[in-house]
Each structure stands twice: as C-alpha cells, then as structure tokens.
Coordinates of C-alpha atoms and ligand atoms in Angstrom, one line a residue:
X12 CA 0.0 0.0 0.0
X13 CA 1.4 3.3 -0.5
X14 CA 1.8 6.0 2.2
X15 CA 1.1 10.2 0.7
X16 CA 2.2 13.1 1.5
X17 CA 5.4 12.1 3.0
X18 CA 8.6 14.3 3.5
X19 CA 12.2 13.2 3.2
X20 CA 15.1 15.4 4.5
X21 CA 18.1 15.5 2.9
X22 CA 20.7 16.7 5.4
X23 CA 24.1 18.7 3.3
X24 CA 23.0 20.0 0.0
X25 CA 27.1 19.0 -1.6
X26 CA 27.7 16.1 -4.2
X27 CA 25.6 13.5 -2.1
X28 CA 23.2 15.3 -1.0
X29 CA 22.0 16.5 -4.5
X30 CA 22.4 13.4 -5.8
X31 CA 20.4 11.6 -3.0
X32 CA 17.4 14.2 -3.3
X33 CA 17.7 13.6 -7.7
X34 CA 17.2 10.4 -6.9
X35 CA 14.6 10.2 -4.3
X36 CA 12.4 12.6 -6.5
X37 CA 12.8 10.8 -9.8
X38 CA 11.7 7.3 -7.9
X39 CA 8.2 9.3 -6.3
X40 CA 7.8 10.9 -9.8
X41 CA 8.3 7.4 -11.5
X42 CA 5.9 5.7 -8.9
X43 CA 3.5 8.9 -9.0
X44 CA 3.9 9.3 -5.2
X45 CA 3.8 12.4 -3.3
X46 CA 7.1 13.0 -1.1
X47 CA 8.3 16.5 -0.3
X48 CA 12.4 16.1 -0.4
X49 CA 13.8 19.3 1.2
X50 CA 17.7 19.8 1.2
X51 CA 19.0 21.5 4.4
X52 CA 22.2 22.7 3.9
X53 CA 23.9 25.3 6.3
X54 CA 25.6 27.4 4.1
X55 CA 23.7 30.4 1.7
X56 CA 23.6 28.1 -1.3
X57 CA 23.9 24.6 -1.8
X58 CA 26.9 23.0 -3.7
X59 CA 30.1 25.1 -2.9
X60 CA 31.9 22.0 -2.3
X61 CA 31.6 21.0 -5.6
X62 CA 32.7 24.4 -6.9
X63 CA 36.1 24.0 -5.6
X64 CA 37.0 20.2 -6.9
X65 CA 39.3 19.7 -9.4
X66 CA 40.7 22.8 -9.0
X67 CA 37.9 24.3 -10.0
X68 CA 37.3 21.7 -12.9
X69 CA 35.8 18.9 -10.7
X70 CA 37.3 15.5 -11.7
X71 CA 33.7 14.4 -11.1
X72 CA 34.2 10.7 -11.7
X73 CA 36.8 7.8 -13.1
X74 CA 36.2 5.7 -16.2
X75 CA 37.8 3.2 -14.2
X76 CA 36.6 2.9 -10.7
X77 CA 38.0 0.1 -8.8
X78 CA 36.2 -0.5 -5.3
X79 CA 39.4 -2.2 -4.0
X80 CA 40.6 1.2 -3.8
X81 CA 38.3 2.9 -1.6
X82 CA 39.2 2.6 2.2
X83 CA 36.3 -0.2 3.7
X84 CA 36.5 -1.5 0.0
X85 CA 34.2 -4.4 0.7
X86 CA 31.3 -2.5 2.0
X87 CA 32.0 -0.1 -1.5
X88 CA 32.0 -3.2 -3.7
X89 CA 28.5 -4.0 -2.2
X90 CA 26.9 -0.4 -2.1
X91 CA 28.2 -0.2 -5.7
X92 CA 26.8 -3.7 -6.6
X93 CA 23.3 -2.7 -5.3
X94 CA 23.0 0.3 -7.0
X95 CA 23.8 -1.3 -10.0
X96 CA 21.2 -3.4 -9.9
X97 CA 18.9 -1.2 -8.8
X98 CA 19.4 1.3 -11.7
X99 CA 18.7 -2.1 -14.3
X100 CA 15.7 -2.5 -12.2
X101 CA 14.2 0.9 -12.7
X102 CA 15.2 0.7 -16.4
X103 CA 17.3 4.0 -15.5
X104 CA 20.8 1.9 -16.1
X105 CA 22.0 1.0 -19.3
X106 CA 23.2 -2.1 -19.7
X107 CA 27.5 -2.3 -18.5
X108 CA 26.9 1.3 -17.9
X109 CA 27.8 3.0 -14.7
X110 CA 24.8 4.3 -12.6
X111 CA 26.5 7.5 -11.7
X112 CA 27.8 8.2 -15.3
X113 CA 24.2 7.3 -16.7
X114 CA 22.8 9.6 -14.1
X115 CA 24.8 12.5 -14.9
X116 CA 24.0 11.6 -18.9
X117 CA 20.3 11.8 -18.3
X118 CA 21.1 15.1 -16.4
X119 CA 22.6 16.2 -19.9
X120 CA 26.0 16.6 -18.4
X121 CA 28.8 15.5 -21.7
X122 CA 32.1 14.9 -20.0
X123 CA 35.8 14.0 -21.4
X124 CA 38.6 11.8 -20.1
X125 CA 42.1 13.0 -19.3
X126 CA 44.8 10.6 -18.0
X127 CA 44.3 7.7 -15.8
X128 CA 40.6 7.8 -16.6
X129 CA 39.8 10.8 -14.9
X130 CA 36.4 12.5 -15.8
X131 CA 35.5 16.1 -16.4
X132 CA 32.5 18.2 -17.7
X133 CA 34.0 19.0 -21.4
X134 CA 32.9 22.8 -20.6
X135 CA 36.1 22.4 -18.1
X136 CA 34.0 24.3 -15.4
X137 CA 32.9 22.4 -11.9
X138 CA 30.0 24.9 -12.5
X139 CA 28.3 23.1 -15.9
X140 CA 28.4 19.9 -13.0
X141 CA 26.3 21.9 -10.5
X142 CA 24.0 23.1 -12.8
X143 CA 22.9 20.4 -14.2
X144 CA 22.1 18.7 -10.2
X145 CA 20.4 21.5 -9.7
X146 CA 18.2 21.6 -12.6
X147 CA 17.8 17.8 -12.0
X148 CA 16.6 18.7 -8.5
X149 CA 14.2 21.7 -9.6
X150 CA 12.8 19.4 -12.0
X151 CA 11.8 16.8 -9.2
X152 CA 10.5 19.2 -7.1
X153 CA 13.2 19.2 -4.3
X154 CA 13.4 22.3 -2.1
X155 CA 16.8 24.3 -1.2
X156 CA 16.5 25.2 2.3
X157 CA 20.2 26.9 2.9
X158 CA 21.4 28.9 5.9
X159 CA 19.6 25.3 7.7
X160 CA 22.5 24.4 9.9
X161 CA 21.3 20.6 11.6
X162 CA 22.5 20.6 14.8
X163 CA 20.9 17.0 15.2
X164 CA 18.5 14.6 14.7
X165 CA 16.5 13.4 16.9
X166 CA 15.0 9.3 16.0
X167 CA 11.4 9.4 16.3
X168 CA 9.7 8.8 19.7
X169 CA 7.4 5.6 18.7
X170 CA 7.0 3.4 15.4
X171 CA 6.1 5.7 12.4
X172 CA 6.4 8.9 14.4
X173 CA 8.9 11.2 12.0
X174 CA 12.1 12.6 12.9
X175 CA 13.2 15.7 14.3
X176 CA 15.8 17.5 13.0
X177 CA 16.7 20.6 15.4
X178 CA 18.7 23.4 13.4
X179 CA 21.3 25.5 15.4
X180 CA 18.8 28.5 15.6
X181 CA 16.6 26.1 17.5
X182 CA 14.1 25.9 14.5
X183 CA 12.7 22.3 14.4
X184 CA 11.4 20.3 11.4
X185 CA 9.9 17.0 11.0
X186 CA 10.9 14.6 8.0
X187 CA 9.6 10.9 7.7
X188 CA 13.1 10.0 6.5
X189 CA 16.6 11.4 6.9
X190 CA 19.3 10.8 4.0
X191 CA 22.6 12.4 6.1
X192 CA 24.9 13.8 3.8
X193 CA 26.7 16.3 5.2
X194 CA 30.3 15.1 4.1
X195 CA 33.6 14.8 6.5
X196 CA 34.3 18.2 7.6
X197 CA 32.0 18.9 9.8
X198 CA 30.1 15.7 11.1
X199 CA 31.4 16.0 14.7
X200 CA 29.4 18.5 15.2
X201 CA 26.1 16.8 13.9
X202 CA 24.2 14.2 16.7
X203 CA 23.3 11.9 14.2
X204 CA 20.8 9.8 16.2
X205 CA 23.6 8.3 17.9
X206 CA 25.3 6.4 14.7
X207 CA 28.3 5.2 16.1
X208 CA 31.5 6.7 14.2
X209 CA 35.2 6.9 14.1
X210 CA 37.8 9.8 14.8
X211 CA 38.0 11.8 11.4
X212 CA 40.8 13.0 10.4
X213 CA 42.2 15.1 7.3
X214 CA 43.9 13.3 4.5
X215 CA 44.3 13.6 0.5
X216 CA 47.0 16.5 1.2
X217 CA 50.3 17.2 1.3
X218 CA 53.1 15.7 4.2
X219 CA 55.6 17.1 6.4
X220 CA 58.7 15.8 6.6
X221 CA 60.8 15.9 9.8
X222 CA 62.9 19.0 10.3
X223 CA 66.7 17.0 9.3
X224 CA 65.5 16.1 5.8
X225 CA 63.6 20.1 5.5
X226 CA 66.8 20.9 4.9
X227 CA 66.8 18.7 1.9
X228 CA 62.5 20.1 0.3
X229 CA 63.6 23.6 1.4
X230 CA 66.8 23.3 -1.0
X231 CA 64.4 21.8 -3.8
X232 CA 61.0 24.1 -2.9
X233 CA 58.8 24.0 -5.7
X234 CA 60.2 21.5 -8.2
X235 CA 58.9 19.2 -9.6
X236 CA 60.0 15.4 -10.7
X237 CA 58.5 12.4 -11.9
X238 CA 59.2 9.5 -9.7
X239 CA 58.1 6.1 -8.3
X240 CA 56.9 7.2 -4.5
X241 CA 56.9 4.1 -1.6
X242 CA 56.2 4.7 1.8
X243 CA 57.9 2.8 3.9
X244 CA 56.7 1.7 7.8
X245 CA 59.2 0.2 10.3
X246 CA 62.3 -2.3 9.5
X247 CA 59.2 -4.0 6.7
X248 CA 61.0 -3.9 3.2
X249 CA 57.1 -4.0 2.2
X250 CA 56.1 -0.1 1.1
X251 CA 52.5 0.0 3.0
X252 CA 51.6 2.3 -0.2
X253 CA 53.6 3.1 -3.9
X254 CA 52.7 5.6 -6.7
X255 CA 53.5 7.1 -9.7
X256 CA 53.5 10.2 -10.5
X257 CA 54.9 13.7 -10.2
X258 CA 56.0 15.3 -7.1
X259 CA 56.1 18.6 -5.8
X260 CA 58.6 19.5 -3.5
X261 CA 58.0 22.0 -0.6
X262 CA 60.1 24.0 1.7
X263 CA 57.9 21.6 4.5
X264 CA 58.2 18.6 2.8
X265 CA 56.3 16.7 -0.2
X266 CA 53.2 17.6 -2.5
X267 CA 51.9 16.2 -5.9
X268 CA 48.8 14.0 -6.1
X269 CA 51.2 10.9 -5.6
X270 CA 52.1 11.9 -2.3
X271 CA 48.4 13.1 -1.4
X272 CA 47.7 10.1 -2.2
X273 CA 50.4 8.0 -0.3
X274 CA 49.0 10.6 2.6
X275 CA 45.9 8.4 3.2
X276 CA 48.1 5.4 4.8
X277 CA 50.8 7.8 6.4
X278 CA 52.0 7.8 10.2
X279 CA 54.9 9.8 11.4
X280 CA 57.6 7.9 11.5
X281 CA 57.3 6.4 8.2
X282 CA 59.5 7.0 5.7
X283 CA 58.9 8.0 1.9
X284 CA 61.1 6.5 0.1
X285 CA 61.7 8.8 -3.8
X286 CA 62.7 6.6 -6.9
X287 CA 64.4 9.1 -9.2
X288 CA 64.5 6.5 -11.4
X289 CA 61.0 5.5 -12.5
X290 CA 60.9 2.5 -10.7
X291 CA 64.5 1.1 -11.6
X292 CA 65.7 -2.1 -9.0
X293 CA 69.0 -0.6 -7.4
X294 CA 70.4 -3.0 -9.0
X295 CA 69.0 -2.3 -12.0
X296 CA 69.7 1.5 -11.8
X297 CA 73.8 0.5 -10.4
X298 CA 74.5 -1.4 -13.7
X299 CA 73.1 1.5 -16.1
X300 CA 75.5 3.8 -13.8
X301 CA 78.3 1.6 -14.5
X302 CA 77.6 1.5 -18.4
X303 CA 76.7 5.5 -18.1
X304 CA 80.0 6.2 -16.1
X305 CA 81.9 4.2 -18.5
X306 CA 80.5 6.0 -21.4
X307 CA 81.3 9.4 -20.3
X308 CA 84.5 8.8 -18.8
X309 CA 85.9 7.7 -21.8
X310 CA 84.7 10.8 -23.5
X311 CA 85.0 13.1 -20.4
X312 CA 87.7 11.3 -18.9
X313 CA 87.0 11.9 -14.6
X314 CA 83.5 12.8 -13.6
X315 CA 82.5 14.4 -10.7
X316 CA 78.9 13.4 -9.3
X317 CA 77.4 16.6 -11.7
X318 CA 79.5 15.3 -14.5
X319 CA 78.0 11.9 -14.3
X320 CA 74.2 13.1 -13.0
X321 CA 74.1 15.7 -16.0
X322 CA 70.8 15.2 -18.2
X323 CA 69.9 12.4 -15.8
X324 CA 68.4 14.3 -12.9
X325 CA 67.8 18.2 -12.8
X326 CA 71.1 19.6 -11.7
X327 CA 69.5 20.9 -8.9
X328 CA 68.0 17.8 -7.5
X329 CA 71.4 15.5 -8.4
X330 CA 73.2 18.6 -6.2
X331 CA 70.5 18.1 -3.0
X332 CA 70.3 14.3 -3.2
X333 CA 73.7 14.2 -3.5
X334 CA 74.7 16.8 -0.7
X335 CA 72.3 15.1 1.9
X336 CA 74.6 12.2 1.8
X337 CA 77.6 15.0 2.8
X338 CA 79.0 14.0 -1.2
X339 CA 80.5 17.4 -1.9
X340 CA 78.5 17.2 -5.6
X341 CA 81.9 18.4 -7.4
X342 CA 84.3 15.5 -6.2
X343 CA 85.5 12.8 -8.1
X344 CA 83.4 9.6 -8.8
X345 CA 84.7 6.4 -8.5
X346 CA 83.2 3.0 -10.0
X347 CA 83.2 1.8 -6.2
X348 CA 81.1 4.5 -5.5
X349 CA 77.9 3.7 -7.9
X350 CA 76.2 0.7 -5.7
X351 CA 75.7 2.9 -3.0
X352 CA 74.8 5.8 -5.6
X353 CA 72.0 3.8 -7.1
X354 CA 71.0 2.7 -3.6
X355 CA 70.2 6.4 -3.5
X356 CA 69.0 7.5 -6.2
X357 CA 66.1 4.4 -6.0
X358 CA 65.1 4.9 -2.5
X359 CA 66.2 8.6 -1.0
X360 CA 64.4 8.7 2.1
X361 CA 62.7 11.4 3.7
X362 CA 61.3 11.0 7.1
X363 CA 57.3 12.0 7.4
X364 CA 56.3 14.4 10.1
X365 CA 52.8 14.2 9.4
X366 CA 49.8 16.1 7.2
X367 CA 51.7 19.1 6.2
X368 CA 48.2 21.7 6.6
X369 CA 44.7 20.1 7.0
X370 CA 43.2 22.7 5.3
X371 CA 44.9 21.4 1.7
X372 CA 43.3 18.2 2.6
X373 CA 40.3 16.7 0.2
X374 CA 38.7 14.6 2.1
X375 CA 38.5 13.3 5.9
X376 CA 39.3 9.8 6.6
X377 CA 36.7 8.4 9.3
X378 CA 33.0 8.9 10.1
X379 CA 29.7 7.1 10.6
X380 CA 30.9 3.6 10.9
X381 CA 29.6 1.1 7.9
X382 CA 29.3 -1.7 10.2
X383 CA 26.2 0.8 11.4
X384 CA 24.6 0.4 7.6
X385 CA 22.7 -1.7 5.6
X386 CA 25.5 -2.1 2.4
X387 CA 22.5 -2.6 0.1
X388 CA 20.7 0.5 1.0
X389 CA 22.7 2.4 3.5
X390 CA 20.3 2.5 6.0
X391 CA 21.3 2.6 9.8
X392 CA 20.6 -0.8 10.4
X393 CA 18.9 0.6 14.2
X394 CA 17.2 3.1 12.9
X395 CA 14.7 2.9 9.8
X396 CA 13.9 5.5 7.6
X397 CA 17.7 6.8 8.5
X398 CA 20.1 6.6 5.8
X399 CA 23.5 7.9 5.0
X400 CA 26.0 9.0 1.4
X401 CA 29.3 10.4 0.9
X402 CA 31.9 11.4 3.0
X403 CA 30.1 11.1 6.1
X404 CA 30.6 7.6 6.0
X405 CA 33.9 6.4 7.0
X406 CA 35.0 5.9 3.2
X407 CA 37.8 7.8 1.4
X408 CA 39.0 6.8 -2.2
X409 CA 42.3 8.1 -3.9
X410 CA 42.6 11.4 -6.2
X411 CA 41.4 11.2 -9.6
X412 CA 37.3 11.1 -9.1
X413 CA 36.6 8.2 -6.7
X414 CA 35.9 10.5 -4.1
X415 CA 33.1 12.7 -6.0
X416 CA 31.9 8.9 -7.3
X417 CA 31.2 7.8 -4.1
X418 CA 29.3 10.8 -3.1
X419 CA 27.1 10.8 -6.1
X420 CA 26.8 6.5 -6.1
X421 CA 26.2 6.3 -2.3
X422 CA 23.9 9.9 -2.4
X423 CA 21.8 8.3 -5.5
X424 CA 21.3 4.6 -3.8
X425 CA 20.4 5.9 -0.2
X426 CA 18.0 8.5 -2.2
X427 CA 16.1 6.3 -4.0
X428 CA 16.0 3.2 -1.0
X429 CA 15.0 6.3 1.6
X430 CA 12.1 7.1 -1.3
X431 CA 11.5 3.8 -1.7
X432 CA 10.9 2.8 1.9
X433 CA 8.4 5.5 1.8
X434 CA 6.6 4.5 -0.6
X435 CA 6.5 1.1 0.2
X436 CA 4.9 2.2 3.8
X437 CA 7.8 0.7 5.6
X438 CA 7.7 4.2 7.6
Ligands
FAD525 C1 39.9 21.4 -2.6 C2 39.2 20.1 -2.8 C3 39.3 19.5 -4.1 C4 38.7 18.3 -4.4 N1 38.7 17.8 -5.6 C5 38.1 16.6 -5.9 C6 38.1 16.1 -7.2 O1 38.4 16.8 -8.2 N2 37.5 14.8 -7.4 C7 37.0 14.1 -6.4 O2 36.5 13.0 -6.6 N3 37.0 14.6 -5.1 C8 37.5 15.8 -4.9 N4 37.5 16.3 -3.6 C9 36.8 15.5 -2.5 C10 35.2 15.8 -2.7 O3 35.0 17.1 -2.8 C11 34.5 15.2 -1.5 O4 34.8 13.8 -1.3 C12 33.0 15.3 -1.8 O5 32.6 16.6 -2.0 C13 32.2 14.7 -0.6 O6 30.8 14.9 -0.9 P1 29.7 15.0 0.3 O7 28.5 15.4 -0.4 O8 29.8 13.8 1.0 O9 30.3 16.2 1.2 P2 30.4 17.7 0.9 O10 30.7 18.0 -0.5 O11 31.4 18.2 1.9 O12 29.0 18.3 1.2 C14 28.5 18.4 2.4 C15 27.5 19.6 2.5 O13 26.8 19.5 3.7 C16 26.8 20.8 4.3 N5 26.7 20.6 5.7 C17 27.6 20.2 6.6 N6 27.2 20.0 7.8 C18 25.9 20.4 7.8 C19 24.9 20.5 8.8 N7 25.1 20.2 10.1 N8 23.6 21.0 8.4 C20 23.4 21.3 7.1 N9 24.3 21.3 6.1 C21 25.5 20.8 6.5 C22 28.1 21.5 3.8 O14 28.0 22.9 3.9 C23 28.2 20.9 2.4 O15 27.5 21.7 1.5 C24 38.0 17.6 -3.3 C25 38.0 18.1 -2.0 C26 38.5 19.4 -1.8 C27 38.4 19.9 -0.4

C-alpha cells in the first residue's frame, strides 16, 4: 500500500546530498507518489563544495573505478553492486553502464577523459556539473532550504512517528526520512541519532617531513619530478603504499597527487622512500650507472657526481640528493662508488612528520561507521527511515574522481532506497 504526502530530509545539499534528493524525486515521480524532499544545507547556497573540486574543474568521476581502492572496499564493492542493480531494475541503467555516469548523462552533463581515466564536464568548469544537479533537482520538485545548519536529529519517539531535526537556531522540522549527507568536515558536530563513528581525520593532502630532511624540500621548494613514491613503515622492506607520478617539493616537505595520495596510509615515522628512477631495482639502476659512467669517462675522462648526474636528474635535484649524503657534488666519482649511488637515487628517504596543513586536505578519513549500515541500502541498520552518502561515512578513495563517485553512487542509492521505503509504507 502506498503511504502520501510524505517528506524526506536530505541533510548537506554538496555532491551526495543532491544526488540523494535527484534520486529520491525521480523514484516518487516514476511511482506517481507524493514525497516532499527538502535539502538542508547550512551554508547560503547549496553545492560550494563541488565548486572547488578539481581545481575548479571537478574530476567528477573515473572511467575506471575500482572499489578495491576505496578505504572499507568491501562494503564499496557492495553499495556499488546494489545500486547497479537497482538502476537495471528501474530501467534508468543502461546495460555495462555506470549508474553514476548514466545519471549524470540523463542530467545532460557531456564529459571527457584526461589521463588515468579521470572525468571532467568538457565545458572544463565544476559549475556546468552543479548546474545540471540543480536543474535535475528543480525538475523533481526538491526544495533548497540553505542557511539550515542541523545541529541533530532526533529518531522518532514511537514506530512511524517522523524525525526531528533541530537546526542550530533552534528551528525544528519533521521529515519521515533522513538521507545524512553532510560530508567529513563537519560531522562532529552533527548528533546523528547516535550512529556510532570513528575519529576523522584530514587526509588527501600534502606531508611534512621531519625537520633533518627540510633541509633537503627547502633546498628543492617547488620542483617538480616524476618518480616512483613508496612509503615505507618500520624495518618491513614491504612499502604499505607506492605511486606514480609527479611530485612537488615544498620548503615543508612533499606535495603532488602521488604523495596526497600515499598521505591516506601515512603515520609519522614512516618514511617516503623517492625513486628518481622510475621504478629502476638498485640493482637495476647500479648497472646503467656503470655502463653510463663508463660512457662518459671515456669521452670526459674523470667525472665528478654533476658530470656523471648531468641530463639524468635536474642539476639541482642530483646537487640536494647528493649533498644530503655530505657527497661534496663536485668530487670525483669512482666506480666503487655507484652501488651505493643507485641505492640512493632508488630509495632517498625522507622521514614523514605528518599532514603538512589540513586545510589542503580533500577529504577526511573516518566517520559514521559502515558496520552501522545496511551495504544494500545504506540504512542505519537501528534506525529505519535513516540513511546515510558520501563522506560522512567512514569511506575515502584516492585522487582522480573516486571521491566525487562515491558521493554521487552512495547519495543516488540511499536517495532512492529512503524514497523507496516511503513508498512502500515501511515508515
Ligand atoms: C579542494 C578540494 C578539491 C577536491 N577535488 C576533488 C576532485 O576533483 N575529485 C573528487 O573525486 N573529489 C575531490 N574532492 C573531494 C570531494 O569534494 C568530496 O569527497 C565530496 O565533495 C564529498 O561529498 P559530500 O556530499 O559527502 O560532502 P560535501 O561535498 O562536503 O557536502 C556536504 C554539504 O553539507 C553541508 N553541511 C555540513 N554540515 C551540515 C549541517 N550540520 N547541516 C546542514 N548542512 C551541512 C556542507 O555545507 C556541504 O554543503 C576535493 C575536495 C577538496 C576539499
């Protein structure tokens, strides 16, 4: 039997929330049910988080998402898995299409790839990506309600009773269903009827590096290299996280979306361990120094370090790696010397301090616990007609989309399965 007139409240109008309220009024409009969806979000318009991704580009999604990658992958793999299906069901999926690039399609957003997959709306602006959500969401009838800071929400006092959500000016309103969406940053301070979480805490950003080898990133402040990054934990030969890519040094320490993204496993103490080399075994790298140095000696006849570095590294960086090890770069290189050259080269150390400045961070790492959810729906398995999407949940994905996929994926299943319990009368 189905239930009328009910109201859903979407909690955070950012990537999730829009994309939960989208698809919570295109189920009631597909099912001709009444539901009022109103999105509460605290600041004076509704998607300025979106405005800044990507540099102001918004890498809105990946063409390969792999759910492996996201931190609680398992629960991912499921939420993903469900809404899959669910988008076949409701004939809104196209067959081996994603849900969340067919939802943005049907939004009319047309996108392009750059490397590694990444996705972004071909007019190269995160704004043609906020448009089109909130067209999507003026079309279904969903309500902006900003300057709405939730301060909590209360569960309802007895079966079918609705739920109380109590802004910070003490206004109160009533919704039959809750979708909370209201991302990492500022979830401490929401009581989210009780949902256990974990500690949050910034990550995605750039590291610090402990103040022996500043002396090393201040030398080498802004440049850049391409390099195989490994960060290293303990006497474990293991890396506990490797990427590729280019990095950025800082006067602090490290930057560049490989080390952001090494940033999400990283615990002072570690140790990032720089290939120059692009991945070259020491071994590997200490036999093309010994053909190299043989090459240019005979031409050259004695090299210094510079002599034999020159064209392989910047000058610059050969002259800081080399001068960390107290190698005055203009002395004399001997063939003995090469081994323990390459040794450096492949794996020049630099001791992490910690997240360099939370507020360069992209996402949080933590929140409302998944054990809490129902994978299929993300419902608060205590609590029905409560739901949660995006970064509220304690899931974080590395650079390159999977974080703005989540948020649109886990806003567009809980959506439609809070809509969806509502119509079905569960609540
Ligand atoms: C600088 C930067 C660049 C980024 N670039 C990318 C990128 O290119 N690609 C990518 O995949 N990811 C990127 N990210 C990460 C991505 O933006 C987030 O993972 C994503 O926005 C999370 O979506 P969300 O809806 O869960 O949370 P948010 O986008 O944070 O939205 C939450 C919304 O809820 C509102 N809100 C919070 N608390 C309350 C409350 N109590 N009451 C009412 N409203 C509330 C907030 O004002 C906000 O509008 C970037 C992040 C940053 C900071």
């Amino acid at each position: 039997m189905e239930s009328q007139g009910k109201t859903l409240a979407v909690v955070g109008g950012g990537a999730a929330g829009l994309a939960a309220a989208i698809a919570a009024g295109d189920f009631a409009q597909k099912r001709g049910f009444s539901l009022d969806i109103a999105v509460y979000e605290r600041d004076d318009r509704v998607g300025r988080s979106i405005l800044a991704t990507g540099n102001g580009r918004c890498n809105f999604s990946n063409a390969c998402i792999d759910a492996e990658r996201y931190r609680n992958g398992d629960f991912v793999a499921e939420a993903l898995g469900a809404l899959e299906r669910l988008s076949a069901g409701h004939g809104s999926g196209e067959p081996g299409n994603d849900p969340v690039h067919g939802f943005f399609r049907s939004l009319g957003l047309v996108w392009r790839e750059e490397a590694d997959g990444r996705q972004y709306p071909l007019a190269n602006k995160a704004s043609a990506v906020l448009d089109v959500l909130r067209a999507g969401a003026a079309g279904r009838g969903v309500r902006e309600v900003c300057d709405s800071d939730v301060a909590a929400i209360d569960p309802p006092r007895k079966p079918q009773a609705p739920f109380t959500l109590r802004m910070v000016n003490g206004v109160l309103k009533r919704a039959d269903a809750v979708v909370i969406a209201c991302g990492g940053r500022t979830l401490s301070a929401l009581d989210a009827a009780g949902v256990p979480r974990t500690a949050a805490k910034p990550v995605l950003g750039p590291l610090s590096v402990c103040e022996r080898d500043r002396v090393v990133t201040r030398e080498l402040d802004n440049i850049r290299v391409r390099a195989r990054v490994s960060l290293l934990r303990g006497d474990d030969p293991c890396p506990v996280a490797a990427e590729d890519g280019e990095l950025m040094f800082r006067k602090y320490g490290l930057s560049g979306i490989c080390i952001f993204d090494l940033s999400r496993f990283a615990l002072p103490g570690d140790r990032v361990a720089v290939n120059f080399l692009g991945g070259r075994t020491s071994g590997e790298a200490a036999a093309d120094l010994e053909s190299r140095y043989g090459r240019l000696s005979q031409r050259f006849g004695r090299l210094t370090y510079g002599d034999l570095l020159r064209g392989l590294l910047l000058p610059r960086v050969a002259e800081a790696v080399v001068k960390s090890r107290f190698i005055n770069p203009y002395n004399h290189v001997e063939s003995g010397d090469l081994p323990a050259l390459a040794e450096l080269l492949t794996g020049f150390g630099l001791e992490v301090e910690g997240i360099a400045d939370p507020g360069l961070c992209q996402v949080r790492r933590g929140g409302l616990a998944v054990d809490a959810l129902d994978s299929r729906t993300l419902q608060v398995r205590d609590a029905a007609g409560l739901f949660a999407a995006g970064e509220a949940l304690d899931v974080d994905g590395p650079c390159g989309g999977y974080n703005l996929h989540w948020a649109w994926a886990s806003g567009l299943l809980a959506g439609a399965c809070a809509a969806a319990g509502l119509a079905d009368g569960d609540r």
